[in-house]
Coordinates of N, CA, C and O in Angstrom, one line a residue:
X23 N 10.0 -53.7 8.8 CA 9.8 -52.3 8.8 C 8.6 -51.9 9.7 O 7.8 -52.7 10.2
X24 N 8.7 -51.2 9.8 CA 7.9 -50.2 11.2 C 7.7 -48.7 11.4 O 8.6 -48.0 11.3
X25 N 6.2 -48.3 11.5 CA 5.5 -46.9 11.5 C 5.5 -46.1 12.6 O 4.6 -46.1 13.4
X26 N 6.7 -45.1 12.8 CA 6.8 -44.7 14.0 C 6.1 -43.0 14.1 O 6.2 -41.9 13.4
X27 N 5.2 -43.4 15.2 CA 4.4 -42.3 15.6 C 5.0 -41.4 16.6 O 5.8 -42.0 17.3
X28 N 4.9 -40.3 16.9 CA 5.4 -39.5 18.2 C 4.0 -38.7 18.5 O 3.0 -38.3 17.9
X29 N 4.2 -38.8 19.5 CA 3.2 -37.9 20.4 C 3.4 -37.3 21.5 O 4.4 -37.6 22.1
X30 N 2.9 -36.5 21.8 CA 3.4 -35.8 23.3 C 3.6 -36.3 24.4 O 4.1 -35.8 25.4
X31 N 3.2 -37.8 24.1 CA 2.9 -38.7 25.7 C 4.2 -39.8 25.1 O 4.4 -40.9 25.7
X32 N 4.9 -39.4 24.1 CA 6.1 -40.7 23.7 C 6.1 -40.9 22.5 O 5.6 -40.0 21.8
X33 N 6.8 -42.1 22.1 CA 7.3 -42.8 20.8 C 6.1 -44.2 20.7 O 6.1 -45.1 21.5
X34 N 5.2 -44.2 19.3 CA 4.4 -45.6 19.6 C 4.7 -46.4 17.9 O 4.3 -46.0 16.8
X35 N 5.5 -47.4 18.2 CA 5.9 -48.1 17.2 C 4.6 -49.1 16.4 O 3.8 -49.7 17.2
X36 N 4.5 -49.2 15.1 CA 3.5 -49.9 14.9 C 4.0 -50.7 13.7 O 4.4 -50.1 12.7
X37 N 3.9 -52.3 13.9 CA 4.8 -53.0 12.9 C 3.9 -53.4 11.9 O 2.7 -53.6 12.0
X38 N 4.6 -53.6 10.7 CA 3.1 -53.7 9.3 C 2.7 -55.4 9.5 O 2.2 -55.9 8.5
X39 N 2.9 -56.2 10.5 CA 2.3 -57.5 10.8 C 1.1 -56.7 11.2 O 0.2 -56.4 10.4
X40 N 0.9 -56.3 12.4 CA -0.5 -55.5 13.2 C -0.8 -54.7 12.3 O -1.8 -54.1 12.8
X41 N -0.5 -54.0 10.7 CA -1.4 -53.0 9.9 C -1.3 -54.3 9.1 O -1.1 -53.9 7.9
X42 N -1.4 -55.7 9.0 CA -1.7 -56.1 7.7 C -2.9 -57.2 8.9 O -3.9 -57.6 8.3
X43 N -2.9 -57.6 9.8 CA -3.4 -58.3 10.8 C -4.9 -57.2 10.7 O -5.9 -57.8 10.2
X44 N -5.1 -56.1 11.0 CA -5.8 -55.2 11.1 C -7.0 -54.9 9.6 O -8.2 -55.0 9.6
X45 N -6.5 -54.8 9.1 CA -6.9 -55.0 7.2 C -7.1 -56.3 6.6 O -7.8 -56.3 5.5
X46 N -6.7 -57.6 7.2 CA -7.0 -59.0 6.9 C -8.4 -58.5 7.7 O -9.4 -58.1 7.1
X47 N -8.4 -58.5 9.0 CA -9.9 -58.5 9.6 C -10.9 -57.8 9.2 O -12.1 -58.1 9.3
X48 N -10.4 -56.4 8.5 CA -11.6 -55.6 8.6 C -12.2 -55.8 6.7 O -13.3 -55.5 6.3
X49 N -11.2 -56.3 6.0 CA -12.0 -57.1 4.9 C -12.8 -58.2 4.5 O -13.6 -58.3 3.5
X50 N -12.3 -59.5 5.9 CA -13.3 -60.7 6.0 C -14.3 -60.5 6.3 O -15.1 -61.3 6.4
X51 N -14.6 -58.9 6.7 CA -16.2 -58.7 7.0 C -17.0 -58.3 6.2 O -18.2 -58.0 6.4
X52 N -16.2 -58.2 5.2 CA -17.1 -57.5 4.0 C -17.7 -58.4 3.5 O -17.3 -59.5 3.8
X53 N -18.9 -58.3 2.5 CA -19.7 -59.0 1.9 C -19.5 -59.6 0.5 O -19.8 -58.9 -0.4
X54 N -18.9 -61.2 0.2 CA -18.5 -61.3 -1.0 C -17.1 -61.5 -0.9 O -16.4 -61.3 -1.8
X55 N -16.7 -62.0 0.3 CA -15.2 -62.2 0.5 C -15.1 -63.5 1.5 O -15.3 -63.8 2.7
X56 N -14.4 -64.3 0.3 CA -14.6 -65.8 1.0 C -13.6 -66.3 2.4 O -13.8 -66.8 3.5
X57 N -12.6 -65.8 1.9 CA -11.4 -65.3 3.0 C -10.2 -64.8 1.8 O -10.3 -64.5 0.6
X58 N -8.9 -64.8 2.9 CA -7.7 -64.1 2.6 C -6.9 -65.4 1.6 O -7.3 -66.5 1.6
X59 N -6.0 -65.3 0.9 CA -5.3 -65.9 0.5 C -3.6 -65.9 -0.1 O -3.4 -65.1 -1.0
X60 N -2.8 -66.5 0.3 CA -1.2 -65.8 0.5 C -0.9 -65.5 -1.0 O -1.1 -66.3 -1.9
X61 N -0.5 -64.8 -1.1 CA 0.4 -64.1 -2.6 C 1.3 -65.4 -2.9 O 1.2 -65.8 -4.1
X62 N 2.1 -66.2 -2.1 CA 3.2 -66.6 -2.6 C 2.6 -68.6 -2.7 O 3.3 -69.6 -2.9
X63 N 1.3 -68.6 -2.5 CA 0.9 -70.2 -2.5 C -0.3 -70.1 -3.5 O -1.3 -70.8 -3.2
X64 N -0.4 -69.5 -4.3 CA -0.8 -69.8 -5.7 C -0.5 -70.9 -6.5 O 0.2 -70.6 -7.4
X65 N -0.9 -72.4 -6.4 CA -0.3 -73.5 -7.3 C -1.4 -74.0 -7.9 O -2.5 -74.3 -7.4
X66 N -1.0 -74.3 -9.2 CA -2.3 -75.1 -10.3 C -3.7 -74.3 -10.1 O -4.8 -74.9 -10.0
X67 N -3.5 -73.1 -9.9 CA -4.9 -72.0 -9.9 C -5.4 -72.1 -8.9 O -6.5 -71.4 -8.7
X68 N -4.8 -73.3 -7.7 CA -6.0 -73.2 -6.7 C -5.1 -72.1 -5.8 O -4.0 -71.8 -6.0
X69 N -6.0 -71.6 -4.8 CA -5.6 -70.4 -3.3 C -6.3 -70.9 -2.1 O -7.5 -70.8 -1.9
X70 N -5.1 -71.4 -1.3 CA -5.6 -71.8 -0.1 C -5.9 -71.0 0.8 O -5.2 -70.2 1.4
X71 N -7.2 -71.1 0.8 CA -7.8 -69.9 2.4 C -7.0 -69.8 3.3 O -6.6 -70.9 3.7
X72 N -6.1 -68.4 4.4 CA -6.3 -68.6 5.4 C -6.9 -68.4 6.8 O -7.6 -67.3 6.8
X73 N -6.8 -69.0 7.9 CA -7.4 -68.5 8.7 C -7.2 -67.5 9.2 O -6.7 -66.7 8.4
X74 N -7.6 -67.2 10.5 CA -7.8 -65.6 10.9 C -6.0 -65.3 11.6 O -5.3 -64.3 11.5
X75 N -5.6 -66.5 12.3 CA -3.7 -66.4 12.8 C -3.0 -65.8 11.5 O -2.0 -65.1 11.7
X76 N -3.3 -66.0 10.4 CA -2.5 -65.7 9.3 C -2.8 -64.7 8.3 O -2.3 -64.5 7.2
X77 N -4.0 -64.2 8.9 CA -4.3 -62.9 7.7 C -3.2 -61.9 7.2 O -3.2 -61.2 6.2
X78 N -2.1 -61.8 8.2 CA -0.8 -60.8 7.7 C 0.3 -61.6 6.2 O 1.0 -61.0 5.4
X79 N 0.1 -63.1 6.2 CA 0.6 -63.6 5.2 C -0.5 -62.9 3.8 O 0.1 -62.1 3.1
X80 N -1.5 -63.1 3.6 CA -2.4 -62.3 2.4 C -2.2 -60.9 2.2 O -2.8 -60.3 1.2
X81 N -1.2 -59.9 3.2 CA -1.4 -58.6 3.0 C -0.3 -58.2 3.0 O 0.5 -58.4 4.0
X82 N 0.2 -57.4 1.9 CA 1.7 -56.8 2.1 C 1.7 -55.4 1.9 O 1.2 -54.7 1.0
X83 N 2.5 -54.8 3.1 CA 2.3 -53.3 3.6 C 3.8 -52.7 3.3 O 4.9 -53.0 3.8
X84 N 3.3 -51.5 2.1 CA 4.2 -50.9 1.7 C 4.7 -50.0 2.1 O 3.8 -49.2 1.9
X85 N 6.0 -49.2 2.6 CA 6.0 -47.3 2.8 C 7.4 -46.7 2.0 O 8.5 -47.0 1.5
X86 N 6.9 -45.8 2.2 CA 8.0 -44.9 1.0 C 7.4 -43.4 1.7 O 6.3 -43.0 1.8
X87 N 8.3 -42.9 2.1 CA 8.5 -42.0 3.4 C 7.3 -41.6 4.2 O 7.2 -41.9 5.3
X88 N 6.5 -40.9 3.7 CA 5.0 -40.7 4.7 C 4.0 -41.4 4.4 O 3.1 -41.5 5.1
X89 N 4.0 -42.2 3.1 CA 2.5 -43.0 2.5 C 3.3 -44.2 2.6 O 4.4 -44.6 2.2
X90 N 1.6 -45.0 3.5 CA 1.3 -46.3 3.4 C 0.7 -47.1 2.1 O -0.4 -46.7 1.8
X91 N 1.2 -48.1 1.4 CA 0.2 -48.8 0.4 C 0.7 -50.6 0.9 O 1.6 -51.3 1.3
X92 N -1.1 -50.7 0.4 CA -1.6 -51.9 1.4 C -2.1 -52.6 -0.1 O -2.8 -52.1 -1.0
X93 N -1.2 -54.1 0.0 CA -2.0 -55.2 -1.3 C -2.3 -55.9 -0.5 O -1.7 -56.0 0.5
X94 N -3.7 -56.7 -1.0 CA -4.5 -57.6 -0.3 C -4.7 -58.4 -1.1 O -5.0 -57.9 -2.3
X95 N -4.5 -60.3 -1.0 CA -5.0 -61.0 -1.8 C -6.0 -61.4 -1.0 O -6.1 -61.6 0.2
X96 N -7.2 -61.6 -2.1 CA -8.5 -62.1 -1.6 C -8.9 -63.4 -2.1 O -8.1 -63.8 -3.0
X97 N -9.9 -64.3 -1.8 CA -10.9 -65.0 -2.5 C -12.3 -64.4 -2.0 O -12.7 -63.9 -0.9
X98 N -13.0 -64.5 -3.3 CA -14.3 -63.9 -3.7 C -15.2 -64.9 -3.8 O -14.8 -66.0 -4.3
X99 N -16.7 -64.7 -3.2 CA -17.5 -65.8 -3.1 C -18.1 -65.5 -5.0 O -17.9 -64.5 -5.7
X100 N -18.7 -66.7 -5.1 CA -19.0 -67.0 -6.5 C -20.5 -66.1 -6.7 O -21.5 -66.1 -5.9
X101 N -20.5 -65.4 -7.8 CA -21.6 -64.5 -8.3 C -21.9 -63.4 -7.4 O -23.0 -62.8 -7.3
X102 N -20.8 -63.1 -6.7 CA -21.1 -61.6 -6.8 C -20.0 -60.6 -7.7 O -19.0 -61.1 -8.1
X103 N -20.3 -59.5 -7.8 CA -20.0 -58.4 -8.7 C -18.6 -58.1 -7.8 O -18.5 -57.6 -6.7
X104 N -17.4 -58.6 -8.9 CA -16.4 -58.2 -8.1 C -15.5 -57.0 -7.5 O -14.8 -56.8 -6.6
X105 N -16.0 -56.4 -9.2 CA -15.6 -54.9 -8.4 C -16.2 -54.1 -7.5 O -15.7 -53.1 -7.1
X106 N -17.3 -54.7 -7.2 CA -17.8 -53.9 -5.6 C -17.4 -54.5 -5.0 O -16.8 -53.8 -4.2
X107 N -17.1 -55.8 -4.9 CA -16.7 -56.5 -3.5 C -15.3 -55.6 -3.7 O -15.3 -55.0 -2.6
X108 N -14.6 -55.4 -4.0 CA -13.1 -55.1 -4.3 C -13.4 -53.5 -3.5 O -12.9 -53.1 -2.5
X109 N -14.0 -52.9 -4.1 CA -14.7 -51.5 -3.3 C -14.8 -51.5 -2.4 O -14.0 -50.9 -1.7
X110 N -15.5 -52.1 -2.0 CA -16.2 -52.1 -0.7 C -14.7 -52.8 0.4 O -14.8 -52.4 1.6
X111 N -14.1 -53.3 0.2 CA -12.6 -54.2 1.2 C -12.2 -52.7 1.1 O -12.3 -52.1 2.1
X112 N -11.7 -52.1 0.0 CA -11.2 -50.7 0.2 C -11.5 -49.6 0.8 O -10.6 -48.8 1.3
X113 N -12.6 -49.4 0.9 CA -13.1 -48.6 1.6 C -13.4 -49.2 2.9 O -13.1 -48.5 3.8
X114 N -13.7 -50.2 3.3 CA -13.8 -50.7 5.1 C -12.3 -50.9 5.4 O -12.1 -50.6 6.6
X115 N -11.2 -51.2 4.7 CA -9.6 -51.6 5.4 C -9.6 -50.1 5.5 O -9.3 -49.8 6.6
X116 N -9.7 -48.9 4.8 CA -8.8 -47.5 4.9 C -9.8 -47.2 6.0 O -9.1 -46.9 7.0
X117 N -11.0 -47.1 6.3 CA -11.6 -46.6 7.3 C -11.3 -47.3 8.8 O -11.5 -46.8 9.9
X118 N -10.9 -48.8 8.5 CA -10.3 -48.9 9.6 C -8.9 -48.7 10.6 O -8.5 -48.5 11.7
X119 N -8.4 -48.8 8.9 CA -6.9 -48.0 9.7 C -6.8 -47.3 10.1 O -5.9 -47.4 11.0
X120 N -7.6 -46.0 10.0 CA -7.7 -44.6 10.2 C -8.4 -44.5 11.2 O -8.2 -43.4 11.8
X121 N -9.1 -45.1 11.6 CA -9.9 -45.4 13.0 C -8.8 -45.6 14.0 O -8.3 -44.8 14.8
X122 N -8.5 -47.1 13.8 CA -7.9 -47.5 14.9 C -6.4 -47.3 15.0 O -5.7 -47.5 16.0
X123 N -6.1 -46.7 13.6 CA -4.2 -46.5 14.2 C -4.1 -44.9 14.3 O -3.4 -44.4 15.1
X124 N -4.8 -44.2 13.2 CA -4.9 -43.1 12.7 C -4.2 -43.1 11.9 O -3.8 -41.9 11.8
X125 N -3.8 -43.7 11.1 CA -2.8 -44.0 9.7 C -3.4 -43.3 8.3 O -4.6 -43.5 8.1
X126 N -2.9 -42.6 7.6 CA -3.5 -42.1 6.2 C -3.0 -43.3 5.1 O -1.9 -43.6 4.7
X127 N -4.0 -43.6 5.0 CA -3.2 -44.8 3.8 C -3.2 -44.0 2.4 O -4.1 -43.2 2.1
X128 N -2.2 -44.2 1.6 CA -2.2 -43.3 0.3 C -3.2 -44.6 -0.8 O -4.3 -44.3 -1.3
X129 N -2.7 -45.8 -0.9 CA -3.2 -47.0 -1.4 C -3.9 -48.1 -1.1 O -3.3 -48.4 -0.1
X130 N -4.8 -48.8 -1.2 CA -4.8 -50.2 -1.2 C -5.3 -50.8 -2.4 O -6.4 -50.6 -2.9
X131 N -4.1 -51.8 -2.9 CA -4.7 -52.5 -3.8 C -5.5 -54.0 -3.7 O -5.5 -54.8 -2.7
X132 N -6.1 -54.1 -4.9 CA -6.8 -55.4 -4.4 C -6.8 -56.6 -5.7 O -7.3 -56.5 -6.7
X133 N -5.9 -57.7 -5.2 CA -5.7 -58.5 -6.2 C -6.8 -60.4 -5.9 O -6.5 -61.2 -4.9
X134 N -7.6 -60.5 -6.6 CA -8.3 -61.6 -6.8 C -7.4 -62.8 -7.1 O -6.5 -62.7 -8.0
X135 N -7.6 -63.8 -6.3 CA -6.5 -64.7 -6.1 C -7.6 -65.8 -6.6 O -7.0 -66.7 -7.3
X136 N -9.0 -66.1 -6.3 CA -9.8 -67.2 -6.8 C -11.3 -66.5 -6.0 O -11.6 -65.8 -5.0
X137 N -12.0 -67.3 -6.9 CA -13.2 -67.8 -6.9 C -13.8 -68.7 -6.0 O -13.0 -69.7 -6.0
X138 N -14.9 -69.0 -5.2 CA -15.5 -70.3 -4.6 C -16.7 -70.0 -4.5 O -17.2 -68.8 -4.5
X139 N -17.3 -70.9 -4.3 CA -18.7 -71.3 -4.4 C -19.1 -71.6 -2.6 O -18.9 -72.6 -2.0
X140 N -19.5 -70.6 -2.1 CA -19.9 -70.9 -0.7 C -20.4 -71.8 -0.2 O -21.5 -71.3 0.1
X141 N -20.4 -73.1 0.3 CA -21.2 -73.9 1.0 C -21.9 -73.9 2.6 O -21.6 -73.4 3.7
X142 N -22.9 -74.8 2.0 CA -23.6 -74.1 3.6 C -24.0 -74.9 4.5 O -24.4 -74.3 5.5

Protein backbone atom coordinates (compact mmCIF):
# COMPACT_ATOMS: atom_id res chain seq x y z
CA UNK A 1 0.00 0.00 0.00
CA UNK A 2 0.91 3.47 -0.90
CA UNK A 3 0.18 7.40 0.01
CA UNK A 4 -0.71 9.22 -2.93
CA UNK A 5 -0.14 12.91 -2.86
CA UNK A 6 -1.24 15.34 -5.85
CA UNK A 7 0.06 18.55 -6.40
CA UNK A 8 0.03 21.04 -8.94
CA UNK A 9 3.39 19.98 -10.27
CA UNK A 10 1.96 15.93 -10.45
CA UNK A 11 1.22 12.72 -8.74
CA UNK A 12 4.06 11.79 -5.81
CA UNK A 13 3.63 8.20 -4.57
CA UNK A 14 5.06 7.42 -1.15
CA UNK A 15 5.38 3.69 -0.09
CA UNK A 16 4.90 2.87 3.84
CA UNK A 17 8.64 0.96 3.44
CA UNK A 18 10.07 4.88 3.07
CA UNK A 19 7.32 6.14 6.07
CA UNK A 20 8.41 3.21 8.19
CA UNK A 21 12.41 3.57 6.97
CA UNK A 22 11.83 7.39 7.86
CA UNK A 23 10.41 6.76 11.65
CA UNK A 24 12.92 3.77 12.29
CA UNK A 25 15.58 6.66 11.82
CA UNK A 26 14.15 9.46 13.48
CA UNK A 27 13.48 7.22 16.68
CA UNK A 28 17.10 5.70 16.95
CA UNK A 29 17.93 9.20 17.73
CA UNK A 30 16.14 9.52 20.64
CA UNK A 31 17.61 9.11 23.95
CA UNK A 32 16.96 5.67 25.67
CA UNK A 33 16.39 3.72 22.61
CA UNK A 34 18.69 0.82 22.16
CA UNK A 35 17.53 0.07 18.58
CA UNK A 36 14.52 -1.20 16.53
CA UNK A 37 13.31 -4.68 16.86
CA UNK A 38 10.91 -6.89 14.40
CA UNK A 39 7.29 -7.64 15.75
CA UNK A 40 7.45 -11.05 14.25
CA UNK A 41 11.12 -12.41 15.93
CA UNK A 42 10.16 -12.26 19.38
CA UNK A 43 11.54 -15.86 20.67
CA UNK A 44 12.23 -16.97 24.42
CA UNK A 45 11.81 -13.06 25.39
CA UNK A 46 14.88 -12.24 23.63
CA UNK A 47 14.48 -9.22 20.49
CA UNK A 48 17.02 -9.13 18.00
CA UNK A 49 18.24 -5.56 17.25
CA UNK A 50 18.06 -4.39 13.86
CA UNK A 51 20.27 -2.57 11.90
CA UNK A 52 19.66 0.63 10.19
CA UNK A 53 18.87 -1.57 6.21
CA UNK A 54 15.99 -2.99 8.26
CA UNK A 55 14.32 -0.41 10.37
CA UNK A 56 10.97 -0.85 8.06
CA UNK A 57 10.74 -4.58 9.40
CA UNK A 58 10.24 -2.94 13.38
CA UNK A 59 7.51 -0.45 11.92
CA UNK A 60 4.17 -1.21 10.69
CA UNK A 61 2.26 1.60 8.81
CA UNK A 62 -1.34 1.71 8.88
CA UNK A 63 -4.13 3.75 6.68
CA UNK A 64 -7.76 3.79 6.73
CA UNK A 65 -8.72 6.55 4.26
CA UNK A 66 -6.99 9.93 5.17
CA UNK A 67 -5.16 8.77 8.68
CA UNK A 68 -1.90 7.33 8.93
CA UNK A 69 -1.10 4.98 12.17
CA UNK A 70 2.44 4.04 12.77
CA UNK A 71 3.47 0.90 15.47
CA UNK A 72 6.96 0.84 16.36
CA UNK A 73 8.75 -1.92 18.13
CA UNK A 74 11.54 -0.73 20.18
CA UNK A 75 14.34 -1.88 22.63
CA UNK A 76 14.97 0.47 25.50
CA UNK A 77 18.25 1.01 27.12
CA UNK A 78 18.17 -0.19 30.85
CA UNK A 79 17.12 2.47 33.67
CA UNK A 80 15.70 4.90 31.87
CA UNK A 81 12.04 6.04 32.45
CA UNK A 82 10.13 4.39 29.83
CA UNK A 83 7.40 6.22 29.28
CA UNK A 84 9.37 9.25 28.33
CA UNK A 85 11.51 7.35 26.19
CA UNK A 86 8.18 6.11 24.57
CA UNK A 87 7.19 10.08 24.44
CA UNK A 88 9.70 11.41 23.33
CA UNK A 89 10.01 8.43 19.81
CA UNK A 90 6.43 9.96 19.36
CA UNK A 91 6.81 13.10 19.32
CA UNK A 92 10.41 13.12 17.16
CA UNK A 93 8.77 10.27 14.43
CA UNK A 94 5.38 12.62 13.95
CA UNK A 95 7.52 15.76 13.65
CA UNK A 96 9.52 14.07 11.33
CA UNK A 97 7.02 12.83 9.09
CA UNK A 98 5.48 15.99 8.91
CA UNK A 99 8.61 17.67 8.05
CA UNK A 100 9.88 15.63 5.59
CA UNK A 101 6.84 14.08 3.77
CA UNK A 102 4.20 16.55 5.08
CA UNK A 103 2.03 13.60 6.29
CA UNK A 104 -0.56 14.15 9.27
CA UNK A 105 -0.09 11.10 11.24
CA UNK A 106 -3.47 10.47 13.28
CA UNK A 107 -1.29 7.68 15.58
CA UNK A 108 1.83 6.21 16.67
CA UNK A 109 1.98 3.56 18.82
CA UNK A 110 4.81 2.33 20.83
CA UNK A 111 5.27 -1.24 21.80
CA UNK A 112 8.53 -2.32 24.14
CA UNK A 113 9.86 -5.39 22.81
CA UNK A 114 12.99 -5.61 25.49
CA UNK A 115 15.24 -4.22 27.72
CA UNK A 116 19.35 -3.96 27.52
CA UNK A 117 21.86 -2.90 29.37
CA UNK A 118 24.14 -0.60 27.11
CA UNK A 119 27.75 -1.52 26.80
CA UNK A 120 30.53 0.54 26.24
Amino acid sequence: MSIELKTDNGHVTITNEVIATIAGGAAIECYGIVGMASKKQLRDGIAEILRKENFAKGVVVRQDEEDVHIDMYIIVSYGTKISEVAHNVQSQVKYNLEKTLGLKIKSINIFIQGVRVIQD
